[in-house]
GROMACS .gro file of C-alpha atoms in nm:
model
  175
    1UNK     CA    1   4.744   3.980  12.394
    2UNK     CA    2   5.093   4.130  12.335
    3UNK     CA    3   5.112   4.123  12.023
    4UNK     CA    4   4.786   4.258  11.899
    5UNK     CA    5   4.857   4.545  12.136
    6UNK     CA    6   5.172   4.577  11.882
    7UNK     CA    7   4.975   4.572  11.576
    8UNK     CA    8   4.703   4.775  11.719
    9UNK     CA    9   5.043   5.083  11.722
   10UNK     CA   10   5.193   5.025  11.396
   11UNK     CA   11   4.960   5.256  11.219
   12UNK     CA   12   5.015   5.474  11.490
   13UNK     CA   13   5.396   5.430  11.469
   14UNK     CA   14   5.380   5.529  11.094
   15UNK     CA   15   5.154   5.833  11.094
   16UNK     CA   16   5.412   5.945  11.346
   17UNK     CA   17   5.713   5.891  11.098
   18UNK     CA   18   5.526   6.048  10.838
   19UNK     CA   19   5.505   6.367  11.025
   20UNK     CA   20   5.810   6.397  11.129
   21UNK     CA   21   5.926   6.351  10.802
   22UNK     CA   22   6.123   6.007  10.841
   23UNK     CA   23   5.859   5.895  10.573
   24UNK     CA   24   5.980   5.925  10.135
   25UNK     CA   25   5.630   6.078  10.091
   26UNK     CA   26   5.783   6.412  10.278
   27UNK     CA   27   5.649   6.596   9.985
   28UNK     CA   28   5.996   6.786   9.896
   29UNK     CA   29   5.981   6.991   9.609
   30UNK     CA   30   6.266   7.169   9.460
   31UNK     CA   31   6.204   7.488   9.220
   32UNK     CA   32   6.443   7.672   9.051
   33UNK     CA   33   6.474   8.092   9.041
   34UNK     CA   34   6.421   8.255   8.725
   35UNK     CA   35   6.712   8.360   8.564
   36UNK     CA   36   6.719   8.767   8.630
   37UNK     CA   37   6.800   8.990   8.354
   38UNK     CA   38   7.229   9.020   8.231
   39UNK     CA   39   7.380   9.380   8.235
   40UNK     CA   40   7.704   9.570   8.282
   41UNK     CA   41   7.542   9.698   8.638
   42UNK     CA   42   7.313   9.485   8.810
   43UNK     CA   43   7.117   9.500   9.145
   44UNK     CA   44   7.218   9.111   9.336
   45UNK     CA   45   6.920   8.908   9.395
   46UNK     CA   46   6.867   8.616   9.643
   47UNK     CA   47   6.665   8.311   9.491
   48UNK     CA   48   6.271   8.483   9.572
   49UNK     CA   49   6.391   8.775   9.337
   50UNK     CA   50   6.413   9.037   9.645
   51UNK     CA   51   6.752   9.260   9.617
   52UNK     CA   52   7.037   9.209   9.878
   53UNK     CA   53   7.156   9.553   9.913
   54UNK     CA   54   7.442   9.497   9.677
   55UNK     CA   55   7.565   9.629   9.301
   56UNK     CA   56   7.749   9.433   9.080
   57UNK     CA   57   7.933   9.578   8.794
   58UNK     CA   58   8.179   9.519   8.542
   59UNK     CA   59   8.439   9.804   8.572
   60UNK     CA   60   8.603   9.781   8.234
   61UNK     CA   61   8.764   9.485   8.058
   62UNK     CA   62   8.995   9.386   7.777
   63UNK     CA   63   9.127   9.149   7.523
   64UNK     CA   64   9.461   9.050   7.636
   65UNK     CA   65   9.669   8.703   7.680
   66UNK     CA   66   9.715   8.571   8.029
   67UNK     CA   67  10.015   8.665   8.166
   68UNK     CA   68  10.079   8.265   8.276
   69UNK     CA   69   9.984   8.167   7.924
   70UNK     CA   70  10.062   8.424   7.696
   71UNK     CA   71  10.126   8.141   7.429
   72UNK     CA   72   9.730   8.068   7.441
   73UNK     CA   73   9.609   8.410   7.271
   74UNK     CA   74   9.362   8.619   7.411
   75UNK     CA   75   9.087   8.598   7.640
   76UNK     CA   76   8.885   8.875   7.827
   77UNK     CA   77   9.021   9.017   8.116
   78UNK     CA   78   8.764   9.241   8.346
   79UNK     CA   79   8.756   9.406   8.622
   80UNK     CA   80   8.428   9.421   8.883
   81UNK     CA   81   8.291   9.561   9.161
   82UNK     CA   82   8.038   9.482   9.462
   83UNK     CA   83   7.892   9.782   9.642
   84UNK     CA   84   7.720   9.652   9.947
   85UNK     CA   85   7.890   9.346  10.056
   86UNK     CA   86   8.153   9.247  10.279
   87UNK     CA   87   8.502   9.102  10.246
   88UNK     CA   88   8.412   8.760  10.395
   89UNK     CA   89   8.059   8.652  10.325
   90UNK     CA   90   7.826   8.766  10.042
   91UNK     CA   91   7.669   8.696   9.676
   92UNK     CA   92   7.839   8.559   9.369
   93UNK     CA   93   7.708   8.611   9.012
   94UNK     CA   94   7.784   8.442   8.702
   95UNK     CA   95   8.002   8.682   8.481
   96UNK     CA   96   7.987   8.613   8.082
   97UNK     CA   97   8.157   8.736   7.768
   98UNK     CA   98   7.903   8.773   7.495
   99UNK     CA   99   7.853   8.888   7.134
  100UNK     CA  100   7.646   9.186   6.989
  101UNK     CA  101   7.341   8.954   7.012
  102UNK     CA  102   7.403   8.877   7.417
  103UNK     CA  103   7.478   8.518   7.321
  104UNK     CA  104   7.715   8.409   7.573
  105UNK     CA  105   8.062   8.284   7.449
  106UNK     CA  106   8.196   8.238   7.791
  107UNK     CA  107   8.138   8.248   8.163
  108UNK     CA  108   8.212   8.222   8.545
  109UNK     CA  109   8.150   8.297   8.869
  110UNK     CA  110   8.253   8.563   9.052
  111UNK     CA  111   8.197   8.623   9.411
  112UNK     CA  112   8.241   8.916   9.575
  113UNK     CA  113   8.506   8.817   9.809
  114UNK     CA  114   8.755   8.842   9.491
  115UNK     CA  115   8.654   9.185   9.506
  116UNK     CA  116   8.832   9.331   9.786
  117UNK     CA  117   9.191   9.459   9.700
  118UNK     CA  118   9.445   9.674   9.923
  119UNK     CA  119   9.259   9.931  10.148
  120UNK     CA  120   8.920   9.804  10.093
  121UNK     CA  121   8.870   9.880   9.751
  122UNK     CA  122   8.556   9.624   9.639
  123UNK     CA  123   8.737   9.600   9.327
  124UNK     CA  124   8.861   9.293   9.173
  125UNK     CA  125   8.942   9.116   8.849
  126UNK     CA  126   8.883   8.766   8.669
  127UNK     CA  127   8.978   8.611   8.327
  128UNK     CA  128   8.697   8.447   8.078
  129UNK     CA  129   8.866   8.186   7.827
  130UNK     CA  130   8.647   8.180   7.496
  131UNK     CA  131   8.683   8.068   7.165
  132UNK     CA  132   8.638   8.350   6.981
  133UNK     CA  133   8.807   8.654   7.148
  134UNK     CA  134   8.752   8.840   6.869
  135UNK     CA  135   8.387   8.819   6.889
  136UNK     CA  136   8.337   8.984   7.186
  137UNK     CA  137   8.098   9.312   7.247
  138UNK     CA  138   8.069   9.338   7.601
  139UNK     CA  139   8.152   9.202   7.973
  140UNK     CA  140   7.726   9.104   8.142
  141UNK     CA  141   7.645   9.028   8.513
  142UNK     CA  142   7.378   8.784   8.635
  143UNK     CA  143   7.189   8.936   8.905
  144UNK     CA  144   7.110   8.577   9.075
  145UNK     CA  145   7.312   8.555   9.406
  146UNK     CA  146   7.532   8.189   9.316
  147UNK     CA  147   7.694   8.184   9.618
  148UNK     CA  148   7.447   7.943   9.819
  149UNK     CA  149   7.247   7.632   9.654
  150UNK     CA  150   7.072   7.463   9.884
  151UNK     CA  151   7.031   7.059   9.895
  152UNK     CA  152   6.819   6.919   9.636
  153UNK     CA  153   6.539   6.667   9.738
  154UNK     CA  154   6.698   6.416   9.537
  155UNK     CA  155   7.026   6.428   9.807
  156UNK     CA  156   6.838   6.473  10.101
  157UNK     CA  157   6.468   6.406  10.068
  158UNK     CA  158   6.384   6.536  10.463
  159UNK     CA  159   6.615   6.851  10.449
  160UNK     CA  160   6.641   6.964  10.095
  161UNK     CA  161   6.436   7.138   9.861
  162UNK     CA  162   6.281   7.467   9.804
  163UNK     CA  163   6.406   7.743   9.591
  164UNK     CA  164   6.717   7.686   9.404
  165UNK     CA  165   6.976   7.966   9.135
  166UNK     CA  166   6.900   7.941   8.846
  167UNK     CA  167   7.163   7.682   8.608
  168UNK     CA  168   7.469   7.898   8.583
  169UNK     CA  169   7.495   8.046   8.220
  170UNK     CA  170   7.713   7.864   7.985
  171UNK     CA  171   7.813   7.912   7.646
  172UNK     CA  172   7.572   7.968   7.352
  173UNK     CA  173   7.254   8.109   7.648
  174UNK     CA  174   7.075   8.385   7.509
  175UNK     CA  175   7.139   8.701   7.791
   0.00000   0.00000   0.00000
């Protein structure tokens, strides 16, 4: 009598797993933000497109050799700002060299707590390493906030998933 009351709960037991997501059939679904459009000034934006109150833009920038490796050549030294964010937490946003078609010869992320120099000045500056210094037209932001990526479903199937950055750029993207 035991044991068929035993049986008689298992499909009980699992419709309660299910629910509270103990089951691989959670139904996790990752998606990925659309990749906002590049410029010199750009408005930040968290993963559902909406802005977060903060600018991005690239200040000015040069070709110059790295002072630690001046033996190297050039590469693209520029200067940015974020207007709206604070010294500790806020957005990142992929920073790329590119040429007169907006193809990108080289990128990195920036966040904005690189920004803050001596008395609070939300300036900051960053080097890009490309192969073709020469090549370059101009210094583009990428509005999508990179500084939080949530877990994928693939590395946690009950606590990841949802909305995702887009792929950082890389070289040869269209911007």
């Amino acid at each position: 009598m035991l044991r068929v009351r035993i049986l008689a709960g298992v499909p009980l037991a699992a419709a309660l797993l299910a629910l509270s997501g103990c089951s691989s059939h959670w139904g996790c679904t990752d998606t990925t933000a659309e990749r906002g459009e590049a410029g010199v000034r750009v408005q930040v934006e968290n993963t559902s497109g909406q802005p977060l109150g903060v600018t991005a833009e690239v200040v000015d920038w040069r070709l110059e050799p790295h002072p630690q490796v001046p033996s190297e050549g050039d590469r693209v030294h520029f200067r940015f700002r974020f207007v709206g964010a604070d010294e500790r937490s806020g957005p990142a946003v992929d920073a790329c060299a590119v040429d007169k078609e907006r193809v990108a010869l080289g990128c990195r992320t920036v966040h904005s707590s690189q920004a803050f120099g001596p008395n609070g000045d939300p300036t900051g500056d960053d080097w890009l390493d490309v192969e073709h210094p020469e090549r370059v037209a101009e210094v583009l932001l990428i509005p999508n906030d990179q500084s939080y990526d949530r877990r994928t479903c693939e590395q946690d199937v009950k606590d990841g998933g949802g909305l995702h950055p887009p792929k950082s750029a890389y070289t040869g993207d269209q911007l």
